């Protein structure tokens, strides 16, 4: 026999949404990536091949956590406002730190670093501007761009890689970075016009 609803209770009321704690495994992985950035930079600026291998290892681990925290957050329902803010900051810090470090060491021309960072920072600003019209989902090109950047930077960090291999990867990374940036601007413009 069904019990009658309590006095004053709304039988149509939906249960409150589950509160997700900021202290969770997905955010912990993001924080680890943030912590690894200065460790990577310190290793990068040390002399000797052993330090370069160590810097490459830290960069690789930090890059892998970029996919891991997002997967954990989505699969386990651990998406938080902190994660939404900290994740892109950690990504930009890792890629930006690597590019600036390599340029300061005169191993990568500054124009490459500037082109990539202007695109990354610019698109982040555009994303904030058009958020009132809607969210532009990440494209497949954006994922390819990130993968190419990581591979190209890794090849510049690793000792003994032929210059032609490094530049082939970096050239592809820069080209896809620019093209996907332009594509994002077009989609942002269409979104704002459609609204």
Coordinates of N, CA, C and O in Angstrom, one line a residue:
X1 N 0.9 -1.2 0.0 CA 0.0 0.0 0.0 C 0.9 1.2 0.0 O 1.8 1.4 0.8
X2 N 0.6 2.2 -0.9 CA 1.4 3.4 -1.0 C 1.1 4.3 0.1 O -0.1 4.5 0.5
X3 N 2.2 4.9 0.7 CA 2.0 5.9 1.7 C 1.6 7.2 1.2 O 2.1 7.6 0.1
X4 N 0.7 7.9 1.8 CA 0.3 9.3 1.3 C 1.5 10.2 1.5 O 2.4 10.0 2.4
X5 N 1.6 11.2 0.6 CA 2.8 12.1 0.8 C 2.7 12.9 2.0 O 1.6 13.1 2.6
X6 N 3.9 13.3 2.6 CA 3.9 14.1 3.8 C 3.2 15.4 3.6 O 3.2 15.9 2.5
X7 N 2.7 15.9 4.6 CA 2.0 17.2 4.6 C 3.1 18.3 4.2 O 4.1 18.3 4.7
X8 N 2.7 19.0 3.2 CA 3.6 20.1 2.7 C 4.7 19.6 1.7 O 5.4 20.4 1.2
X9 N 4.7 18.3 1.4 CA 5.7 17.8 0.5 C 5.1 17.9 -0.9 O 3.9 17.7 -1.2
X10 N 5.9 18.3 -1.9 CA 5.5 18.4 -3.3 C 5.8 17.1 -4.0 O 7.0 16.8 -4.2
X11 N 4.8 16.3 -4.3 CA 5.1 15.0 -5.0 C 5.7 15.1 -6.3 O 6.3 14.2 -6.8
X12 N 5.6 16.3 -7.0 CA 6.2 16.5 -8.3 C 7.6 17.1 -8.3 O 8.3 17.2 -9.3
X13 N 8.1 17.4 -7.0 CA 9.4 18.0 -6.9 C 10.5 17.0 -7.3 O 10.4 15.8 -7.0
X14 N 11.5 17.4 -8.1 CA 12.6 16.6 -8.5 C 13.6 16.6 -7.4 O 13.8 17.6 -6.6
X15 N 14.3 15.4 -7.2 CA 15.3 15.4 -6.1 C 16.4 16.4 -6.4 O 16.7 16.7 -7.6
X16 N 17.1 16.9 -5.4 CA 18.2 17.9 -5.7 C 19.3 17.2 -6.4 O 19.6 16.0 -6.3
X17 N 19.9 18.0 -7.3 CA 21.1 17.5 -8.1 C 22.2 17.1 -7.1 O 22.4 17.8 -6.1
X18 N 22.9 16.0 -7.5 CA 24.0 15.6 -6.7 C 25.2 16.6 -6.7 O 25.6 17.0 -7.8
X19 N 25.6 17.0 -5.5 CA 26.7 17.9 -5.4 C 28.0 17.2 -5.6 O 28.3 16.2 -5.0
X20 N 28.8 17.7 -6.5 CA 30.1 17.1 -6.8 C 31.2 17.8 -6.0 O 31.3 19.0 -6.2
X21 N 32.0 17.1 -5.2 CA 33.0 17.7 -4.4 C 34.2 18.1 -5.3 O 34.5 17.4 -6.3
X22 N 34.7 19.3 -5.0 CA 35.9 19.7 -5.8 C 37.1 18.8 -5.5 O 37.9 18.6 -6.4
X23 N 37.1 18.2 -4.4 CA 38.2 17.2 -4.1 C 37.8 15.9 -4.7 O 37.1 15.1 -4.0
X24 N 38.3 15.6 -5.9 CA 38.0 14.3 -6.6 C 39.2 14.0 -7.4 O 40.1 14.8 -7.6
X25 N 39.2 12.8 -8.0 CA 40.3 12.2 -8.7 C 40.6 13.0 -10.0 O 41.8 13.2 -10.3
X26 N 39.6 13.5 -10.7 CA 39.8 14.2 -11.9 C 40.5 15.5 -11.6 O 41.4 15.9 -12.3
X27 N 40.0 16.3 -10.6 CA 40.7 17.5 -10.3 C 42.1 17.3 -9.8 O 43.0 18.1 -10.0
X28 N 42.3 16.2 -9.0 CA 43.6 15.9 -8.5 C 44.6 15.7 -9.7 O 45.7 16.1 -9.6
X29 N 44.1 15.0 -10.8 CA 45.0 14.8 -11.9 C 45.4 16.2 -12.6 O 46.5 16.4 -13.0
X30 N 44.4 17.1 -12.6 CA 44.6 18.4 -13.2 C 45.6 19.2 -12.4 O 46.5 19.8 -12.9
X31 N 45.5 19.1 -11.0 CA 46.4 19.8 -10.1 C 47.8 19.2 -10.3 O 48.8 19.9 -10.3
X32 N 47.9 17.9 -10.5 CA 49.2 17.2 -10.7 C 49.9 17.8 -12.0 O 51.1 18.1 -12.0
X33 N 49.1 18.0 -13.0 CA 49.6 18.5 -14.3 C 50.1 20.0 -14.0 O 51.2 20.3 -14.5
X34 N 49.4 20.7 -13.3 CA 49.9 22.1 -12.9 C 51.2 22.1 -12.2 O 52.1 22.9 -12.4
X35 N 51.3 21.1 -11.2 CA 52.5 21.0 -10.4 C 53.7 20.6 -11.3 O 54.9 21.0 -11.1
X36 N 53.4 19.7 -12.3 CA 54.5 19.2 -13.2 C 55.1 20.2 -14.1 O 56.2 20.1 -14.5
X37 N 54.3 21.3 -14.4 CA 54.8 22.3 -15.3 C 56.1 23.0 -14.8 O 57.1 23.0 -15.5
X38 N 56.2 23.5 -13.6 CA 57.5 24.1 -13.1 C 58.6 23.1 -13.0 O 59.7 23.4 -13.2
X39 N 58.2 21.8 -12.7 CA 59.2 20.8 -12.6 C 59.8 20.5 -14.0 O 61.0 20.4 -14.2
X40 N 59.0 20.5 -15.0 CA 59.4 20.3 -16.4 C 60.3 21.5 -16.8 O 61.4 21.3 -17.4
X41 N 59.9 22.7 -16.5 CA 60.7 23.9 -16.9 C 62.1 23.8 -16.2 O 63.1 24.1 -16.9
X42 N 62.2 23.5 -14.9 CA 63.5 23.4 -14.3 C 64.4 22.4 -14.9 O 65.5 22.6 -15.2
X43 N 63.8 21.2 -15.2 CA 64.6 20.1 -15.9 C 65.0 20.6 -17.3 O 66.2 20.3 -17.7
X44 N 64.2 21.3 -18.0 CA 64.5 21.8 -19.4 C 65.7 22.7 -19.4 O 66.5 22.6 -20.4
X45 N 65.9 23.5 -18.4 CA 67.0 24.5 -18.4 C 68.3 23.9 -17.8 O 69.2 24.7 -17.7
X46 N 68.3 22.7 -17.4 CA 69.5 22.1 -16.9 C 70.4 21.6 -18.0 O 69.9 21.2 -19.1
X47 N 71.7 21.6 -17.9 CA 72.6 21.1 -18.9 C 72.8 19.6 -18.8 O 72.7 19.0 -17.7
X48 N 72.9 19.0 -20.0 CA 73.2 17.6 -20.0 C 72.0 16.8 -20.6 O 70.8 17.1 -20.4
X49 N 72.3 15.7 -21.3 CA 71.3 14.9 -22.0 C 70.4 14.2 -21.0 O 69.2 14.0 -21.3
X50 N 70.9 13.8 -19.8 CA 70.1 13.2 -18.8 C 69.0 14.1 -18.4 O 67.8 13.6 -18.2
X51 N 69.2 15.3 -18.2 CA 68.2 16.3 -17.8 C 67.1 16.4 -18.9 O 66.0 16.6 -18.6
X52 N 67.6 16.4 -20.2 CA 66.7 16.5 -21.3 C 65.7 15.3 -21.3 O 64.5 15.5 -21.6
X53 N 66.2 14.1 -21.0 CA 65.4 13.0 -21.0 C 64.4 13.1 -19.9 O 63.2 12.7 -20.0
X54 N 64.9 13.6 -18.7 CA 64.0 13.8 -17.6 C 62.9 14.8 -17.9 O 61.7 14.6 -17.6
X55 N 63.3 15.9 -18.6 CA 62.3 16.9 -19.0 C 61.3 16.3 -20.0 O 60.1 16.6 -19.9
X56 N 61.7 15.5 -20.9 CA 60.8 14.9 -21.9 C 59.9 13.9 -21.2 O 58.7 13.9 -21.5
X57 N 60.4 13.2 -20.2 CA 59.5 12.2 -19.4 C 58.4 13.0 -18.7 O 57.2 12.6 -18.7
X58 N 58.8 14.1 -18.0 CA 57.8 14.9 -17.3 C 56.8 15.5 -18.2 O 55.6 15.5 -18.0
X59 N 57.3 16.0 -19.4 CA 56.4 16.6 -20.4 C 55.4 15.5 -20.9 O 54.2 15.8 -21.0
X60 N 55.9 14.3 -21.1 CA 55.0 13.3 -21.6 C 54.0 12.9 -20.6 O 52.8 12.7 -21.0
X61 N 54.4 12.7 -19.4 CA 53.4 12.4 -18.3 C 52.4 13.5 -18.2 O 51.2 13.2 -18.1
X62 N 52.8 14.7 -18.1 CA 51.9 15.8 -18.0 C 50.9 15.9 -19.2 O 49.7 16.1 -19.0
X63 N 51.4 15.6 -20.4 CA 50.5 15.6 -21.6 C 49.5 14.5 -21.5 O 48.3 14.7 -21.9
X64 N 49.9 13.3 -21.0 CA 48.9 12.2 -20.9 C 47.8 12.5 -19.9 O 46.7 12.1 -20.1
X65 N 48.1 13.3 -18.9 CA 47.1 13.6 -17.9 C 46.0 14.5 -18.4 O 44.9 14.6 -17.9
X66 N 46.3 15.2 -19.6 CA 45.3 16.0 -20.2 C 44.1 15.2 -20.6 O 43.0 15.7 -20.4
X67 N 44.3 14.1 -21.2 CA 43.2 13.2 -21.6 C 42.6 12.5 -20.4 O 41.4 12.3 -20.3
X68 N 43.4 12.1 -19.4 CA 43.0 11.4 -18.3 C 42.0 12.1 -17.4 O 40.9 11.6 -17.1
X69 N 42.3 13.4 -17.1 CA 41.4 14.1 -16.2 C 40.0 14.3 -16.8 O 39.0 14.2 -16.2
X70 N 40.0 14.6 -18.1 CA 38.7 14.8 -18.8 C 37.9 13.5 -18.9 O 36.7 13.6 -18.6
X71 N 38.5 12.4 -19.2 CA 37.8 11.1 -19.2 C 37.3 10.8 -17.8 O 36.1 10.3 -17.7
X72 N 38.1 11.0 -16.8 CA 37.6 10.6 -15.5 C 36.4 11.5 -15.1 O 35.4 11.0 -14.5
X73 N 36.5 12.8 -15.4 CA 35.4 13.7 -15.0 C 34.1 13.3 -15.7 O 33.0 13.4 -15.1
X74 N 34.2 13.0 -17.0 CA 33.0 12.7 -17.7 C 32.4 11.3 -17.3 O 31.2 11.2 -17.1
X75 N 33.3 10.3 -17.3 CA 32.8 9.0 -17.0 C 32.2 8.8 -15.6 O 31.3 8.0 -15.3
X76 N 32.8 9.5 -14.6 CA 32.4 9.3 -13.2 C 31.5 10.5 -12.7 O 31.2 10.5 -11.5
X77 N 31.1 11.4 -13.6 CA 30.3 12.5 -13.2 C 30.9 13.4 -12.2 O 30.3 13.8 -11.2
X78 N 32.2 13.7 -12.5 CA 33.0 14.5 -11.5 C 33.3 15.9 -12.1 O 34.3 16.6 -11.7
X79 N 32.5 16.4 -13.1 CA 32.7 17.7 -13.7 C 32.4 18.8 -12.6 O 31.3 18.8 -12.0
X80 N 33.4 19.7 -12.4 CA 33.2 20.8 -11.5 C 33.6 22.1 -12.2 O 34.3 22.1 -13.2
X81 N 33.1 23.2 -11.6 CA 33.6 24.5 -12.1 C 35.1 24.7 -12.0 O 35.7 25.3 -12.9
X82 N 35.6 24.2 -10.9 CA 37.1 24.2 -10.7 C 37.8 23.5 -11.9 O 38.7 24.1 -12.5
X83 N 37.3 22.3 -12.2 CA 37.9 21.6 -13.3 C 37.8 22.3 -14.6 O 38.7 22.3 -15.4
X84 N 36.6 22.9 -14.9 CA 36.4 23.6 -16.1 C 37.4 24.8 -16.3 O 37.8 25.1 -17.4
X85 N 37.8 25.4 -15.2 CA 38.7 26.5 -15.3 C 40.2 26.0 -15.2 O 41.0 26.5 -16.0
X86 N 40.5 25.1 -14.3 CA 41.9 24.7 -14.1 C 42.4 23.9 -15.2 O 43.6 24.0 -15.6
X87 N 41.6 23.0 -15.9 CA 42.0 22.2 -17.0 C 42.6 23.0 -18.1 O 43.8 22.7 -18.5
X88 N 41.9 23.9 -18.7 CA 42.5 24.7 -19.8 C 43.7 25.5 -19.4 O 44.7 25.7 -20.1
X89 N 43.7 26.0 -18.1 CA 44.9 26.8 -17.6 C 46.1 25.8 -17.5 O 47.2 26.2 -18.0
X90 N 45.9 24.6 -17.1 CA 47.0 23.6 -17.0 C 47.5 23.3 -18.4 O 48.7 23.2 -18.6
X91 N 46.6 23.2 -19.4 CA 47.0 22.9 -20.8 C 47.9 24.0 -21.3 O 48.9 23.8 -21.9
X92 N 47.4 25.2 -21.2 CA 48.1 26.4 -21.7 C 49.4 26.6 -21.0 O 50.4 27.0 -21.7
X93 N 49.4 26.3 -19.7 CA 50.7 26.5 -19.0 C 51.8 25.5 -19.5 O 52.9 25.9 -19.6
X94 N 51.3 24.3 -19.7 CA 52.3 23.2 -20.2 C 52.8 23.6 -21.6 O 54.0 23.6 -21.8
X95 N 51.9 23.8 -22.5 CA 52.3 24.1 -23.9 C 53.1 25.4 -24.0 O 54.1 25.5 -24.6
X96 N 52.5 26.4 -23.3 CA 53.2 27.7 -23.3 C 54.5 27.7 -22.7 O 55.5 28.3 -23.2
X97 N 54.6 27.0 -21.5 CA 55.9 26.9 -20.8 C 57.0 26.2 -21.7 O 58.1 26.7 -21.7
X98 N 56.6 25.2 -22.4 CA 57.5 24.5 -23.2 C 58.0 25.3 -24.4 O 59.2 25.4 -24.7
X99 N 57.0 26.0 -25.0 CA 57.4 26.8 -26.2 C 58.3 28.0 -25.8 O 59.3 28.3 -26.4
X100 N 57.9 28.7 -24.7 CA 58.7 29.8 -24.3 C 60.1 29.3 -23.8 O 61.1 30.0 -24.1
X101 N 60.2 28.2 -23.1 CA 61.4 27.7 -22.6 C 62.3 27.3 -23.8 O 63.5 27.7 -23.8
X102 N 61.8 26.7 -24.8 CA 62.6 26.3 -26.0 C 63.1 27.6 -26.7 O 64.2 27.6 -27.3
X103 N 62.2 28.6 -26.8 CA 62.7 29.9 -27.5 C 63.7 30.6 -26.7 O 64.7 31.1 -27.2
X104 N 63.6 30.6 -25.3 CA 64.6 31.2 -24.5 C 66.0 30.5 -24.6 O 67.0 31.1 -24.4
X105 N 65.9 29.2 -24.9 CA 67.1 28.4 -25.1 C 67.6 28.5 -26.6 O 68.6 27.8 -26.9
X106 N 67.0 29.3 -27.4 CA 67.4 29.5 -28.8 C 67.3 28.2 -29.6 O 68.0 28.1 -30.6
X107 N 66.4 27.4 -29.2 CA 66.2 26.1 -30.0 C 64.9 26.2 -30.8 O 64.7 25.3 -31.7
X108 N 64.1 27.1 -30.6 CA 62.8 27.3 -31.4 C 62.6 28.8 -31.6 O 62.7 29.6 -30.7
X109 N 62.4 29.2 -32.9 CA 62.3 30.6 -33.2 C 61.1 31.2 -32.5 O 60.0 30.5 -32.3
X110 N 61.2 32.4 -32.1 CA 60.2 33.1 -31.3 C 58.9 33.2 -32.1 O 57.8 33.2 -31.5
X111 N 59.0 33.3 -33.4 CA 57.7 33.5 -34.2 C 56.8 32.3 -34.1 O 55.6 32.4 -34.1
X112 N 57.4 31.1 -33.9 CA 56.6 29.9 -33.8 C 55.8 30.0 -32.4 O 54.6 29.7 -32.3
X113 N 56.6 30.3 -31.4 CA 56.0 30.5 -30.1 C 54.9 31.5 -30.1 O 53.8 31.3 -29.5
X114 N 55.1 32.6 -30.7 CA 54.2 33.7 -30.7 C 52.9 33.3 -31.5 O 51.8 33.6 -31.0
X115 N 53.1 32.7 -32.6 CA 51.9 32.3 -33.4 C 51.0 31.4 -32.7 O 49.8 31.5 -32.6
X116 N 51.6 30.3 -32.0 CA 50.8 29.4 -31.3 C 50.2 30.0 -30.1 O 49.0 29.8 -29.8
X117 N 50.9 30.8 -29.3 CA 50.3 31.4 -28.1 C 49.3 32.4 -28.4 O 48.3 32.5 -27.7
X118 N 49.4 33.2 -29.5 CA 48.4 34.2 -29.8 C 47.1 33.4 -30.2 O 46.0 33.8 -29.8
X119 N 47.3 32.3 -30.9 CA 46.1 31.5 -31.3 C 45.4 31.0 -30.0 O 44.2 31.1 -29.9
X120 N 46.2 30.4 -29.2 CA 45.6 29.7 -28.0 C 44.9 30.7 -27.1 O 43.8 30.5 -26.6
X121 N 45.6 31.8 -26.8 CA 45.1 32.8 -25.9 C 43.9 33.5 -26.5 O 42.9 33.8 -25.9
X122 N 44.0 33.8 -27.8 CA 43.0 34.5 -28.6 C 41.7 33.7 -28.6 O 40.6 34.3 -28.4
X123 N 41.8 32.4 -28.9 CA 40.6 31.6 -29.0 C 40.0 31.4 -27.6 O 38.7 31.4 -27.4
X124 N 40.8 31.4 -26.5 CA 40.2 31.3 -25.2 C 39.4 32.6 -24.9 O 38.3 32.5 -24.3
X125 N 39.9 33.7 -25.3 CA 39.2 35.0 -25.1 C 37.9 35.0 -25.9 O 36.8 35.4 -25.3
X126 N 37.9 34.5 -27.1 CA 36.7 34.5 -27.9 C 35.7 33.6 -27.3 O 34.5 33.9 -27.3
X127 N 36.2 32.5 -26.8 CA 35.3 31.5 -26.1 C 34.5 32.2 -25.0 O 33.3 31.9 -24.8
X128 N 35.2 33.0 -24.2 CA 34.5 33.7 -23.1 C 33.5 34.8 -23.6 O 32.5 35.0 -23.1
X129 N 33.9 35.4 -24.8 CA 33.0 36.4 -25.3 C 31.7 35.9 -25.8 O 30.6 36.4 -25.6
X130 N 31.8 34.7 -26.5 CA 30.6 34.2 -27.2 C 29.8 33.2 -26.3 O 28.8 32.6 -26.7
X131 N 30.3 33.0 -25.0 CA 29.6 32.0 -24.1 C 28.2 32.4 -23.9 O 27.3 31.5 -23.6
X132 N 27.8 33.7 -24.0 CA 26.4 34.1 -23.8 C 25.5 33.6 -24.9 O 24.3 33.5 -24.7
X133 N 26.1 33.3 -26.1 CA 25.3 32.8 -27.2 C 25.2 31.3 -27.2 O 24.3 30.7 -27.8
X134 N 26.2 30.7 -26.6 CA 26.2 29.2 -26.6 C 27.6 28.7 -26.5 O 28.6 29.5 -26.5
X135 N 27.8 27.4 -26.5 CA 29.1 26.8 -26.4 C 29.4 26.1 -27.7 O 28.6 25.4 -28.3
X136 N 30.6 26.4 -28.2 CA 31.1 25.8 -29.4 C 31.8 24.5 -29.0 O 32.8 24.6 -28.3
X137 N 31.3 23.4 -29.4 CA 32.0 22.1 -29.0 C 33.4 22.0 -29.7 O 33.7 22.5 -30.7
X138 N 34.2 21.3 -29.0 CA 35.6 21.0 -29.5 C 35.5 20.2 -30.7 O 34.7 19.3 -30.9
X139 N 36.3 20.6 -31.7 CA 36.2 19.9 -33.0 C 37.3 18.8 -33.1 O 38.2 18.8 -32.3
X140 N 37.2 18.0 -34.1 CA 38.2 16.9 -34.3 C 39.6 17.6 -34.6 O 40.6 17.2 -34.2
X141 N 39.5 18.7 -35.4 CA 40.7 19.5 -35.7 C 41.4 20.0 -34.5 O 42.6 20.0 -34.5
X142 N 40.6 20.4 -33.5 CA 41.3 20.9 -32.2 C 42.0 19.8 -31.5 O 43.1 20.0 -31.0
X143 N 41.5 18.5 -31.6 CA 42.2 17.4 -31.0 C 43.5 17.1 -31.7 O 44.5 16.8 -31.1
X144 N 43.4 17.1 -33.0 CA 44.6 16.9 -33.9 C 45.6 18.0 -33.6 O 46.8 17.7 -33.5
X145 N 45.2 19.2 -33.5 CA 46.1 20.3 -33.2 C 46.9 20.1 -31.9 O 48.1 20.2 -31.9
X146 N 46.1 19.7 -30.9 CA 46.8 19.5 -29.6 C 47.8 18.3 -29.7 O 48.9 18.4 -29.2
X147 N 47.4 17.2 -30.4 CA 48.3 16.1 -30.5 C 49.6 16.5 -31.3 O 50.7 16.1 -30.9
X148 N 49.4 17.2 -32.3 CA 50.6 17.7 -33.1 C 51.5 18.6 -32.3 O 52.7 18.5 -32.4
X149 N 50.9 19.5 -31.6 CA 51.7 20.4 -30.7 C 52.5 19.5 -29.7 O 53.7 19.8 -29.6
X150 N 51.9 18.6 -29.1 CA 52.6 17.8 -28.1 C 53.7 17.0 -28.7 O 54.9 16.9 -28.2
X151 N 53.5 16.4 -29.9 CA 54.5 15.6 -30.6 C 55.6 16.5 -31.0 O 56.8 16.1 -30.8
X152 N 55.3 17.6 -31.6 CA 56.3 18.5 -32.1 C 57.2 19.0 -31.0 O 58.5 19.0 -31.1
X153 N 56.6 19.4 -29.9 CA 57.4 19.9 -28.8 C 58.2 18.8 -28.2 O 59.4 19.0 -27.9
X154 N 57.7 17.6 -28.1 CA 58.4 16.5 -27.6 C 59.7 16.2 -28.4 O 60.7 15.9 -27.9
X155 N 59.5 16.3 -29.8 CA 60.7 16.1 -30.7 C 61.8 17.2 -30.5 O 63.0 16.9 -30.6
X156 N 61.3 18.4 -30.1 CA 62.3 19.5 -29.9 C 63.0 19.3 -28.5 O 64.1 19.7 -28.4
X157 N 62.3 18.7 -27.6 CA 62.9 18.5 -26.3 C 63.9 17.3 -26.3 O 64.9 17.4 -25.7
X158 N 63.5 16.3 -27.0 CA 64.3 15.1 -27.1 C 65.7 15.3 -27.7 O 65.7 16.0 -28.8
X159 N 66.7 14.9 -27.1 CA 68.1 15.1 -27.7 C 68.3 14.1 -28.9 O 67.7 13.0 -29.0
X160 N 69.0 14.6 -29.9 CA 69.5 13.8 -31.0 C 68.5 13.6 -32.1 O 68.7 12.8 -33.1
X161 N 67.3 14.3 -32.1 CA 66.4 14.2 -33.2 C 66.8 15.0 -34.4 O 67.1 16.2 -34.2
X162 N 66.8 14.5 -35.6 CA 67.2 15.3 -36.8 C 66.3 16.5 -37.0 O 65.1 16.4 -36.8
X163 N 67.0 17.6 -37.4 CA 66.2 18.9 -37.5 C 65.1 18.8 -38.5 O 64.0 19.4 -38.3
X164 N 65.2 18.0 -39.6 CA 64.2 17.9 -40.6 C 62.9 17.2 -40.0 O 61.8 17.6 -40.3
X165 N 63.1 16.3 -39.1 CA 62.0 15.6 -38.5 C 61.3 16.6 -37.5 O 60.1 16.7 -37.5
X166 N 62.1 17.3 -36.7 CA 61.5 18.3 -35.8 C 60.7 19.3 -36.5 O 59.6 19.6 -36.1
X167 N 61.2 19.8 -37.6 CA 60.6 20.9 -38.3 C 59.4 20.4 -39.1 O 58.4 21.2 -39.3
X168 N 59.4 19.2 -39.6 CA 58.2 18.7 -40.3 C 57.0 18.6 -39.3 O 55.9 19.0 -39.6
X169 N 57.3 18.1 -38.1 CA 56.3 18.0 -37.1 C 55.8 19.4 -36.6 O 54.6 19.7 -36.5
X170 N 56.7 20.3 -36.4 CA 56.4 21.7 -35.9 C 55.7 22.4 -37.0 O 54.7 23.2 -36.7
X171 N 56.1 22.2 -38.3 CA 55.4 22.9 -39.4 C 53.9 22.5 -39.5 O 53.0 23.3 -39.6
X172 N 53.7 21.2 -39.3 CA 52.3 20.6 -39.3 C 51.5 21.2 -38.1 O 50.4 21.5 -38.3
X173 N 52.2 21.2 -37.0 CA 51.5 21.7 -35.8 C 51.1 23.2 -35.9 O 50.0 23.6 -35.6
X174 N 52.0 24.0 -36.5 CA 51.7 25.5 -36.7 C 50.6 25.6 -37.7 O 49.6 26.4 -37.5
X175 N 50.6 24.9 -38.8 CA 49.6 25.0 -39.8 C 48.2 24.6 -39.3 O 47.3 25.4 -39.5
X176 N 48.1 23.5 -38.6 CA 46.8 23.1 -38.1 C 46.4 24.0 -37.0 O 45.2 24.3 -36.8
X177 N 47.3 24.5 -36.2 CA 47.0 25.5 -35.1 C 46.3 26.7 -35.7 O 45.3 27.2 -35.3
X178 N 46.9 27.3 -36.8 CA 46.3 28.4 -37.5 C 45.0 28.1 -38.1 O 44.0 28.9 -38.0
X179 N 44.9 27.0 -38.9 CA 43.6 26.7 -39.6 C 42.5 26.4 -38.6 O 41.4 26.9 -38.8
X180 N 42.8 25.7 -37.5 CA 41.7 25.4 -36.5 C 41.3 26.7 -35.8 O 40.1 26.9 -35.4
X181 N 42.3 27.6 -35.6 CA 41.9 28.9 -35.0 C 41.0 29.7 -35.9 O 40.0 30.3 -35.4
X182 N 41.3 29.7 -37.2 CA 40.4 30.4 -38.1 C 39.0 29.8 -38.2 O 38.0 30.5 -38.2
X183 N 39.0 28.5 -38.1 CA 37.7 27.7 -38.1 C 36.9 28.1 -36.9 O 35.7 28.3 -37.0
X184 N 37.6 28.2 -35.8 CA 36.9 28.5 -34.5 C 36.3 29.9 -34.6 O 35.2 30.2 -34.1
X185 N 37.0 30.9 -35.2 CA 36.6 32.2 -35.3 C 35.3 32.3 -36.2 O 34.4 33.0 -35.9
X186 N 35.3 31.5 -37.3 CA 34.1 31.5 -38.2 C 32.9 30.9 -37.4 O 31.8 31.5 -37.5
X187 N 33.1 29.8 -36.7 CA 32.0 29.2 -35.9 C 31.5 30.2 -34.9 O 30.3 30.2 -34.6
X188 N 32.4 30.9 -34.2 CA 32.0 31.8 -33.2 C 31.2 33.0 -33.8 O 30.2 33.4 -33.2
X189 N 31.6 33.4 -35.0 CA 30.9 34.5 -35.7 C 29.5 34.0 -36.1 O 28.5 34.8 -35.9
X190 N 29.4 32.8 -36.6 CA 28.1 32.3 -37.0 C 27.2 32.1 -35.8 O 26.0 32.4 -35.9
X191 N 27.8 31.7 -34.7 CA 27.0 31.5 -33.4 C 26.4 32.8 -33.0 O 25.2 32.9 -32.6
X192 N 27.2 33.8 -33.0 CA 26.8 35.2 -32.5 C 25.8 35.8 -33.5 O 24.8 36.4 -33.0
X193 N 25.9 35.5 -34.8 CA 25.0 36.1 -35.7 C 23.7 35.3 -35.7 O 22.6 35.9 -35.8
X194 N 23.7 34.0 -35.4 CA 22.5 33.2 -35.3 C 21.7 33.5 -34.1 O 20.5 33.3 -34.1
X195 N 22.3 34.1 -33.1 CA 21.6 34.4 -31.8 C 21.1 35.8 -31.9 O 20.4 36.2 -31.0

